[in-house]
Amino acid sequence: MPSKVLPRAFFARPTVKVARALLGCVLHYRDSRGEVSGRVVEVEAYLPKNDPACHAAIGKTPRNQVMFQDAGRAYVYFCYGNYDLFNVVTEKIGVPGAVLIRALEPLKGTERMRKRRGLSRRQVEKNPRLLTSGPARLTLAMGITRKLNGMPLWKPPLYFSMGYRPEAIGVTTRIGIQKGADLPLRFYCRGNPYVSYPPKK
DNA sequence: GATTGGATCGCCT
DNA sequence: GGCGATCCAATCG
């Protein structure tokens, strides 16, 4: 296991801090067929207070209960009939915050990612972003599913490691939400081609 | 028990 | 740039 695994304490901080700090770090996942990894290039913060878009804004429910647990766990939930979305739980116990991982730059295991995504080599050559640029695309490519909901992220098989510090962080409103749409809580590595959605100018 | 809407993607035009 | 697929969670009765 690589040396610079992000420890539990990394996640037990205010959500926006964790969101920004995750940019440039590397997400790893190991299963029976080996390891895949990708660099985090885009995230969104979902806050415990004054954030109507946060799943926990309505209180604790069976779906969102992991958000109330200790920081550094995976919150994976099912969305839009087809897709699993991957979040990292933040803040102190009982304070429900999370960071949604929205895009990765593929590093290791790109051939397995391609197969999991059901893409041809030609498609990937033409547009590599199809692999992991998007919150549901990256869970498909990495093999992350709801079975991993609640899993600790401070040790294998699913964990982060230190990466580079991005030169410039872009900030916009979050994508695809109705409530809380005006809050500037989406963060991305400016200039990175794997960011999921071109920033509005 | 039924209804509604969602932190999306891919295909079509 | 628009729209359909697809199904679970939450809400209401």
PDB file of C-alpha atoms (C1' of nucleotides) in Angstrom:
ATOM      1  CA  MET A   1       0.000   0.000   0.000  1.00  0.00           C
ATOM      2  CA  PRO A   2       1.360   3.410  -0.963  1.00  0.00           C
ATOM      3  CA  SER A   3       2.731   5.640   1.768  1.00  0.00           C
ATOM      4  CA  LYS A   4       0.709   8.804   1.610  1.00  0.00           C
ATOM      5  CA  VAL A   5      -2.788   7.495   2.272  1.00  0.00           C
ATOM      6  CA  LEU A   6      -5.110  10.255   3.443  1.00  0.00           C
ATOM      7  CA  PRO A   7      -5.882   9.633   7.138  1.00  0.00           C
ATOM      8  CA  ARG A   8      -9.275   9.840   8.823  1.00  0.00           C
ATOM      9  CA  ALA A   9      -8.436  13.248  10.243  1.00  0.00           C
ATOM     10  CA  PHE A  10      -8.171  14.658   6.723  1.00  0.00           C
ATOM     11  CA  PHE A  11     -11.938  14.328   6.306  1.00  0.00           C
ATOM     12  CA  ALA A  12     -12.996  15.490   9.768  1.00  0.00           C
ATOM     13  CA  ARG A  13     -12.909  19.168   8.821  1.00  0.00           C
ATOM     14  CA  PRO A  14     -15.341  21.707   7.393  1.00  0.00           C
ATOM     15  CA  THR A  15     -16.781  20.402   4.124  1.00  0.00           C
ATOM     16  CA  VAL A  16     -15.528  23.180   1.870  1.00  0.00           C
ATOM     17  CA  LYS A  17     -11.987  22.731   3.180  1.00  0.00           C
ATOM     18  CA  VAL A  18     -12.105  19.006   2.484  1.00  0.00           C
ATOM     19  CA  ALA A  19     -13.583  19.593  -0.969  1.00  0.00           C
ATOM     20  CA  ARG A  20     -10.779  21.944  -2.001  1.00  0.00           C
ATOM     21  CA  ALA A  21      -8.084  19.763  -0.421  1.00  0.00           C
ATOM     22  CA  LEU A  22      -9.277  16.690  -2.325  1.00  0.00           C
ATOM     23  CA  LEU A  23      -8.556  18.313  -5.685  1.00  0.00           C
ATOM     24  CA  GLY A  24      -5.366  16.776  -7.033  1.00  0.00           C
ATOM     25  CA  CYS A  25      -5.502  13.755  -4.697  1.00  0.00           C
ATOM     26  CA  VAL A  26      -5.762  10.251  -6.138  1.00  0.00           C
ATOM     27  CA  LEU A  27      -8.664   7.854  -5.595  1.00  0.00           C
ATOM     28  CA  HIS A  28      -7.755   4.150  -5.549  1.00  0.00           C
ATOM     29  CA  TYR A  29      -9.967   1.094  -5.596  1.00  0.00           C
ATOM     30  CA  ARG A  30      -8.784  -2.481  -5.437  1.00  0.00           C
ATOM     31  CA  ASP A  31     -10.947  -5.494  -6.036  1.00  0.00           C
ATOM     32  CA  SER A  32     -10.262  -9.078  -7.039  1.00  0.00           C
ATOM     33  CA  ARG A  33      -9.163  -8.014 -10.502  1.00  0.00           C
ATOM     34  CA  GLY A  34      -6.577  -5.458  -9.468  1.00  0.00           C
ATOM     35  CA  GLU A  35      -6.359  -1.744  -8.848  1.00  0.00           C
ATOM     36  CA  VAL A  36      -7.811   1.228 -10.665  1.00  0.00           C
ATOM     37  CA  SER A  37      -7.064   4.851  -9.822  1.00  0.00           C
ATOM     38  CA  GLY A  38      -7.749   8.394 -10.924  1.00  0.00           C
ATOM     39  CA  ARG A  39      -6.911  11.919  -9.889  1.00  0.00           C
ATOM     40  CA  VAL A  40      -9.724  14.029  -8.425  1.00  0.00           C
ATOM     41  CA  VAL A  41     -10.248  17.070 -10.645  1.00  0.00           C
ATOM     42  CA  GLU A  42     -13.804  18.160  -9.789  1.00  0.00           C
ATOM     43  CA  VAL A  43     -15.931  18.070  -6.621  1.00  0.00           C
ATOM     44  CA  GLU A  44     -19.033  19.608  -5.068  1.00  0.00           C
ATOM     45  CA  ALA A  45     -19.645  20.408  -1.400  1.00  0.00           C
ATOM     46  CA  TYR A  46     -22.950  19.605   0.324  1.00  0.00           C
ATOM     47  CA  LEU A  47     -23.183  21.429   3.634  1.00  0.00           C
ATOM     48  CA  PRO A  48     -24.731  20.473   6.969  1.00  0.00           C
ATOM     49  CA  LYS A  49     -26.328  23.896   7.427  1.00  0.00           C
ATOM     50  CA  ASN A  50     -28.294  26.253   5.197  1.00  0.00           C
ATOM     51  CA  ASP A  51     -27.962  23.979   2.183  1.00  0.00           C
ATOM     52  CA  PRO A  52     -31.339  22.804   0.841  1.00  0.00           C
ATOM     53  CA  ALA A  53     -29.641  20.642  -1.793  1.00  0.00           C
ATOM     54  CA  CYS A  54     -27.950  18.481   0.842  1.00  0.00           C
ATOM     55  CA  HIS A  55     -29.681  15.126   1.305  1.00  0.00           C
ATOM     56  CA  ALA A  56     -29.476  15.603   5.064  1.00  0.00           C
ATOM     57  CA  ALA A  57     -31.377  18.902   4.945  1.00  0.00           C
ATOM     58  CA  ILE A  58     -34.568  16.962   5.702  1.00  0.00           C
ATOM     59  CA  GLY A  59     -33.021  15.196   8.709  1.00  0.00           C
ATOM     60  CA  LYS A  60     -31.792  11.671   9.181  1.00  0.00           C
ATOM     61  CA  THR A  61     -33.311   8.965   6.984  1.00  0.00           C
ATOM     62  CA  PRO A  62     -32.326   5.406   6.043  1.00  0.00           C
ATOM     63  CA  ARG A  63     -30.767   6.651   2.830  1.00  0.00           C
ATOM     64  CA  ASN A  64     -28.645   9.469   4.233  1.00  0.00           C
ATOM     65  CA  GLN A  65     -27.738   8.021   7.637  1.00  0.00           C
ATOM     66  CA  VAL A  66     -24.106   7.489   6.625  1.00  0.00           C
ATOM     67  CA  MET A  67     -23.737  11.256   6.349  1.00  0.00           C
ATOM     68  CA  PHE A  68     -24.270  11.449  10.112  1.00  0.00           C
ATOM     69  CA  GLN A  69     -21.506   8.949  10.867  1.00  0.00           C
ATOM     70  CA  ASP A  70     -17.813   9.657  11.340  1.00  0.00           C
ATOM     71  CA  ALA A  71     -15.943  11.504   8.600  1.00  0.00           C
ATOM     72  CA  GLY A  72     -14.021   9.593   5.963  1.00  0.00           C
ATOM     73  CA  ARG A  73     -16.713   7.115   5.007  1.00  0.00           C
ATOM     74  CA  ALA A  74     -18.180   6.572   1.571  1.00  0.00           C
ATOM     75  CA  TYR A  75     -21.731   7.775   0.981  1.00  0.00           C
ATOM     76  CA  VAL A  76     -22.851   6.044  -2.204  1.00  0.00           C
ATOM     77  CA  TYR A  77     -26.435   6.426  -3.295  1.00  0.00           C
ATOM     78  CA  PHE A  78     -28.594   5.592  -6.255  1.00  0.00           C
ATOM     79  CA  CYS A  79     -29.824   8.346  -8.523  1.00  0.00           C
ATOM     80  CA  TYR A  80     -31.927   8.796 -11.617  1.00  0.00           C
ATOM     81  CA  GLY A  81     -32.896   5.184 -12.037  1.00  0.00           C
ATOM     82  CA  ASN A  82     -29.507   4.007 -13.294  1.00  0.00           C
ATOM     83  CA  TYR A  83     -26.597   5.495 -11.461  1.00  0.00           C
ATOM     84  CA  ASP A  84     -24.584   5.309  -8.260  1.00  0.00           C
ATOM     85  CA  LEU A  85     -22.973   8.544  -7.069  1.00  0.00           C
ATOM     86  CA  PHE A  86     -19.942   8.620  -4.775  1.00  0.00           C
ATOM     87  CA  ASN A  87     -19.499  11.063  -1.877  1.00  0.00           C
ATOM     88  CA  VAL A  88     -17.051  11.405   0.997  1.00  0.00           C
ATOM     89  CA  VAL A  89     -18.511  12.090   4.449  1.00  0.00           C
ATOM     90  CA  THR A  90     -17.018  15.126   6.228  1.00  0.00           C
ATOM     91  CA  GLU A  91     -17.346  17.099   9.496  1.00  0.00           C
ATOM     92  CA  LYS A  92     -17.791  15.747  13.038  1.00  0.00           C
ATOM     93  CA  ILE A  93     -19.996  12.833  14.007  1.00  0.00           C
ATOM     94  CA  GLY A  94     -23.634  13.889  13.830  1.00  0.00           C
ATOM     95  CA  VAL A  95     -22.883  16.815  11.493  1.00  0.00           C
ATOM     96  CA  PRO A  96     -23.977  15.726   8.014  1.00  0.00           C
ATOM     97  CA  GLY A  97     -21.694  17.112   5.307  1.00  0.00           C
ATOM     98  CA  ALA A  98     -20.316  15.429   2.192  1.00  0.00           C
ATOM     99  CA  VAL A  99     -18.195  15.999  -0.878  1.00  0.00           C
ATOM    100  CA  LEU A 100     -19.470  14.623  -4.192  1.00  0.00           C
ATOM    101  CA  ILE A 101     -16.699  13.436  -6.502  1.00  0.00           C
ATOM    102  CA  ARG A 102     -17.687  14.645  -9.983  1.00  0.00           C
ATOM    103  CA  ALA A 103     -14.706  13.908 -12.214  1.00  0.00           C
ATOM    104  CA  LEU A 104     -11.412  12.022 -12.270  1.00  0.00           C
ATOM    105  CA  GLU A 105      -8.399  12.022 -14.516  1.00  0.00           C
ATOM    106  CA  PRO A 106      -7.826   8.311 -15.240  1.00  0.00           C
ATOM    107  CA  LEU A 107      -4.437   6.998 -14.081  1.00  0.00           C
ATOM    108  CA  LYS A 108      -4.258   3.240 -13.487  1.00  0.00           C
ATOM    109  CA  GLY A 109      -6.422   0.514 -14.987  1.00  0.00           C
ATOM    110  CA  THR A 110      -7.762   2.540 -17.895  1.00  0.00           C
ATOM    111  CA  GLU A 111      -8.384  -0.583 -19.949  1.00  0.00           C
ATOM    112  CA  ARG A 112     -10.637  -2.015 -17.247  1.00  0.00           C
ATOM    113  CA  MET A 113     -12.375   1.323 -16.964  1.00  0.00           C
ATOM    114  CA  ARG A 114     -13.035   1.273 -20.680  1.00  0.00           C
ATOM    115  CA  LYS A 115     -14.583  -2.180 -20.509  1.00  0.00           C
ATOM    116  CA  ARG A 116     -16.741  -1.331 -17.505  1.00  0.00           C
ATOM    117  CA  ARG A 117     -17.998   1.727 -19.330  1.00  0.00           C
ATOM    118  CA  GLY A 118     -18.803  -0.345 -22.405  1.00  0.00           C
ATOM    119  CA  LEU A 119     -16.745   1.863 -24.699  1.00  0.00           C
ATOM    120  CA  SER A 120     -14.704   0.913 -27.747  1.00  0.00           C
ATOM    121  CA  ARG A 121     -11.016   1.792 -27.999  1.00  0.00           C
ATOM    122  CA  ARG A 122     -11.854   4.108 -30.797  1.00  0.00           C
ATOM    123  CA  GLN A 123     -14.376   6.026 -28.689  1.00  0.00           C
ATOM    124  CA  VAL A 124     -11.881   6.480 -25.869  1.00  0.00           C
ATOM    125  CA  GLU A 125      -9.137   7.608 -28.242  1.00  0.00           C
ATOM    126  CA  LYS A 126     -11.441  10.148 -29.712  1.00  0.00           C
ATOM    127  CA  ASN A 127     -12.783  11.375 -26.374  1.00  0.00           C
ATOM    128  CA  PRO A 128     -10.974  10.137 -23.235  1.00  0.00           C
ATOM    129  CA  ARG A 129     -13.324  12.182 -21.057  1.00  0.00           C
ATOM    130  CA  LEU A 130     -16.003   9.562 -21.623  1.00  0.00           C
ATOM    131  CA  LEU A 131     -14.228   7.337 -19.089  1.00  0.00           C
ATOM    132  CA  THR A 132     -14.510   9.324 -15.863  1.00  0.00           C
ATOM    133  CA  SER A 133     -15.751  12.884 -16.499  1.00  0.00           C
ATOM    134  CA  GLY A 134     -19.064  12.883 -14.662  1.00  0.00           C
ATOM    135  CA  PRO A 135     -20.201  11.616 -11.243  1.00  0.00           C
ATOM    136  CA  ALA A 136     -21.920   8.507 -12.592  1.00  0.00           C
ATOM    137  CA  ARG A 137     -19.308   7.811 -15.252  1.00  0.00           C
ATOM    138  CA  LEU A 138     -16.542   7.630 -12.698  1.00  0.00           C
ATOM    139  CA  THR A 139     -18.381   5.242 -10.387  1.00  0.00           C
ATOM    140  CA  LEU A 140     -19.044   2.950 -13.336  1.00  0.00           C
ATOM    141  CA  ALA A 141     -15.412   3.124 -14.473  1.00  0.00           C
ATOM    142  CA  MET A 142     -13.996   2.538 -10.984  1.00  0.00           C
ATOM    143  CA  GLY A 143     -16.482  -0.196 -10.097  1.00  0.00           C
ATOM    144  CA  ILE A 144     -17.897   1.734  -7.133  1.00  0.00           C
ATOM    145  CA  THR A 145     -21.453   0.714  -6.223  1.00  0.00           C
ATOM    146  CA  ARG A 146     -23.918   1.042  -3.360  1.00  0.00           C
ATOM    147  CA  LYS A 147     -22.367  -2.058  -1.834  1.00  0.00           C
ATOM    148  CA  LEU A 148     -19.565   0.266  -0.700  1.00  0.00           C
ATOM    149  CA  ASN A 149     -21.919   2.641   1.132  1.00  0.00           C
ATOM    150  CA  GLY A 150     -20.520   3.329   4.602  1.00  0.00           C
ATOM    151  CA  MET A 151     -17.085   1.922   3.787  1.00  0.00           C
ATOM    152  CA  PRO A 152     -14.106   3.593   5.514  1.00  0.00           C
ATOM    153  CA  LEU A 153     -11.877   5.501   3.112  1.00  0.00           C
ATOM    154  CA  TRP A 154      -8.734   5.723   5.230  1.00  0.00           C
ATOM    155  CA  LYS A 155      -7.474   2.263   4.192  1.00  0.00           C
ATOM    156  CA  PRO A 156      -7.791  -0.163   1.269  1.00  0.00           C
ATOM    157  CA  PRO A 157      -9.581  -1.345  -0.730  1.00  0.00           C
ATOM    158  CA  LEU A 158     -11.058   2.119  -1.364  1.00  0.00           C
ATOM    159  CA  TYR A 159      -8.894   5.076  -0.344  1.00  0.00           C
ATOM    160  CA  PHE A 160      -7.264   8.344  -1.367  1.00  0.00           C
ATOM    161  CA  SER A 161      -3.582   9.227  -1.563  1.00  0.00           C
ATOM    162  CA  MET A 162      -1.790  12.561  -1.686  1.00  0.00           C
ATOM    163  CA  GLY A 163      -1.413  14.117  -5.103  1.00  0.00           C
ATOM    164  CA  TYR A 164      -0.264  17.433  -6.389  1.00  0.00           C
ATOM    165  CA  ARG A 165      -1.693  20.761  -5.318  1.00  0.00           C
ATOM    166  CA  PRO A 166      -3.608  22.284  -8.221  1.00  0.00           C
ATOM    167  CA  GLU A 167      -2.231  25.494  -9.677  1.00  0.00           C
ATOM    168  CA  ALA A 168      -5.616  27.160  -9.855  1.00  0.00           C
ATOM    169  CA  ILE A 169      -9.001  26.176  -8.457  1.00  0.00           C
ATOM    170  CA  GLY A 170     -12.129  27.224 -10.310  1.00  0.00           C
ATOM    171  CA  VAL A 171     -15.387  27.869  -8.417  1.00  0.00           C
ATOM    172  CA  THR A 172     -18.950  27.784  -9.792  1.00  0.00           C
ATOM    173  CA  THR A 173     -22.448  26.857  -8.703  1.00  0.00           C
ATOM    174  CA  ARG A 174     -23.294  23.160  -8.503  1.00  0.00           C
ATOM    175  CA  ILE A 175     -24.583  21.236 -11.498  1.00  0.00           C
ATOM    176  CA  GLY A 176     -27.996  19.685 -11.941  1.00  0.00           C
ATOM    177  CA  ILE A 177     -29.714  20.769  -8.732  1.00  0.00           C
ATOM    178  CA  GLN A 178     -32.855  22.811  -8.173  1.00  0.00           C
ATOM    179  CA  LYS A 179     -32.572  23.964  -4.576  1.00  0.00           C
ATOM    180  CA  GLY A 180     -29.534  25.873  -3.401  1.00  0.00           C
ATOM    181  CA  ALA A 181     -28.630  26.437  -7.023  1.00  0.00           C
ATOM    182  CA  ASP A 182     -27.010  29.802  -6.371  1.00  0.00           C
ATOM    183  CA  LEU A 183     -24.355  28.609  -3.898  1.00  0.00           C
ATOM    184  CA  PRO A 184     -20.747  28.599  -5.185  1.00  0.00           C
ATOM    185  CA  LEU A 185     -19.863  25.104  -4.032  1.00  0.00           C
ATOM    186  CA  ARG A 186     -18.426  23.396  -7.103  1.00  0.00           C
ATOM    187  CA  PHE A 187     -14.639  23.290  -7.246  1.00  0.00           C
ATOM    188  CA  TYR A 188     -12.393  22.067 -10.053  1.00  0.00           C
ATOM    189  CA  CYS A 189      -8.802  22.056 -11.275  1.00  0.00           C
ATOM    190  CA  ARG A 190      -8.768  24.877 -13.743  1.00  0.00           C
ATOM    191  CA  GLY A 191      -7.471  23.891 -17.146  1.00  0.00           C
ATOM    192  CA  ASN A 192      -7.672  20.145 -16.529  1.00  0.00           C
ATOM    193  CA  PRO A 193      -9.264  18.478 -19.579  1.00  0.00           C
ATOM    194  CA  TYR A 194     -11.099  15.904 -17.449  1.00  0.00           C
ATOM    195  CA  VAL A 195     -13.343  18.397 -15.679  1.00  0.00           C
ATOM    196  CA  SER A 196     -16.854  17.163 -16.449  1.00  0.00           C
ATOM    197  CA  TYR A 197     -18.488  20.262 -17.701  1.00  0.00           C
ATOM    198  CA  PRO A 198     -16.885  23.281 -19.320  1.00  0.00           C
ATOM    199  CA  PRO A 199     -17.012  26.138 -16.807  1.00  0.00           C
ATOM    200  CA  LYS A 200     -19.403  28.851 -17.835  1.00  0.00           C
ATOM    201  CA  LYS A 201     -16.798  31.058 -19.361  1.00  0.00           C
TER     202      LYS A 201
ATOM    203  C1'  DG B   1     -50.464   1.799  -1.666  1.00  0.00           C
ATOM    204  C1'  DA B   2     -49.737   5.493  -5.022  1.00  0.00           C
ATOM    205  C1'  DT B   3     -47.378   9.408  -6.665  1.00  0.00           C
ATOM    206  C1'  DT B   4     -43.646  12.472  -7.633  1.00  0.00           C
ATOM    207  C1'  DG B   5     -39.158  14.050  -8.558  1.00  0.00           C
ATOM    208  C1'  DG B   6     -34.142  13.558  -8.605  1.00  0.00           C
ATOM    209  C1'  DA B   7     -26.342  15.744  -7.045  1.00  0.00           C
ATOM    210  C1'  DT B   8     -27.393  11.672 -14.775  1.00  0.00           C
ATOM    211  C1'  DC B   9     -26.110   9.812 -19.162  1.00  0.00           C
ATOM    212  C1'  DG B  10     -26.389   8.742 -23.956  1.00  0.00           C
ATOM    213  C1'  DC B  11     -28.617   9.112 -28.164  1.00  0.00           C
ATOM    214  C1'  DC B  12     -30.934  11.847 -31.411  1.00  0.00           C
ATOM    215  C1'  DT B  13     -31.521  16.099 -34.156  1.00  0.00           C
TER     216       DT B  13
ATOM    217  C1'  DG C   1     -29.572  21.424 -27.235  1.00  0.00           C
ATOM    218  C1'  DG C   2     -33.522  18.332 -26.208  1.00  0.00           C
ATOM    219  C1'  DC C   3     -35.496  14.161 -24.413  1.00  0.00           C
ATOM    220  C1'  DG C   4     -36.258   9.354 -22.838  1.00  0.00           C
ATOM    221  C1'  DA C   5     -34.692   5.531 -19.814  1.00  0.00           C
ATOM    222  C1'  DT C   6     -35.086   3.862 -15.350  1.00  0.00           C
ATOM    223  C1'  DC C   7     -36.005   3.007 -10.054  1.00  0.00           C
ATOM    224  C1'  DC C   8     -35.527   4.389  -5.451  1.00  0.00           C
ATOM    225  C1'  DA C   9     -36.647   7.523  -1.528  1.00  0.00           C
ATOM    226  C1'  DA C  10     -39.687  10.560   0.332  1.00  0.00           C
ATOM    227  C1'  DT C  11     -44.246  12.174   0.987  1.00  0.00           C
ATOM    228  C1'  DC C  12     -49.059  11.856   1.307  1.00  0.00           C
ATOM    229  C1'  DG C  13     -53.196   9.504   2.347  1.00  0.00           C
TER     230       DG C  13
END
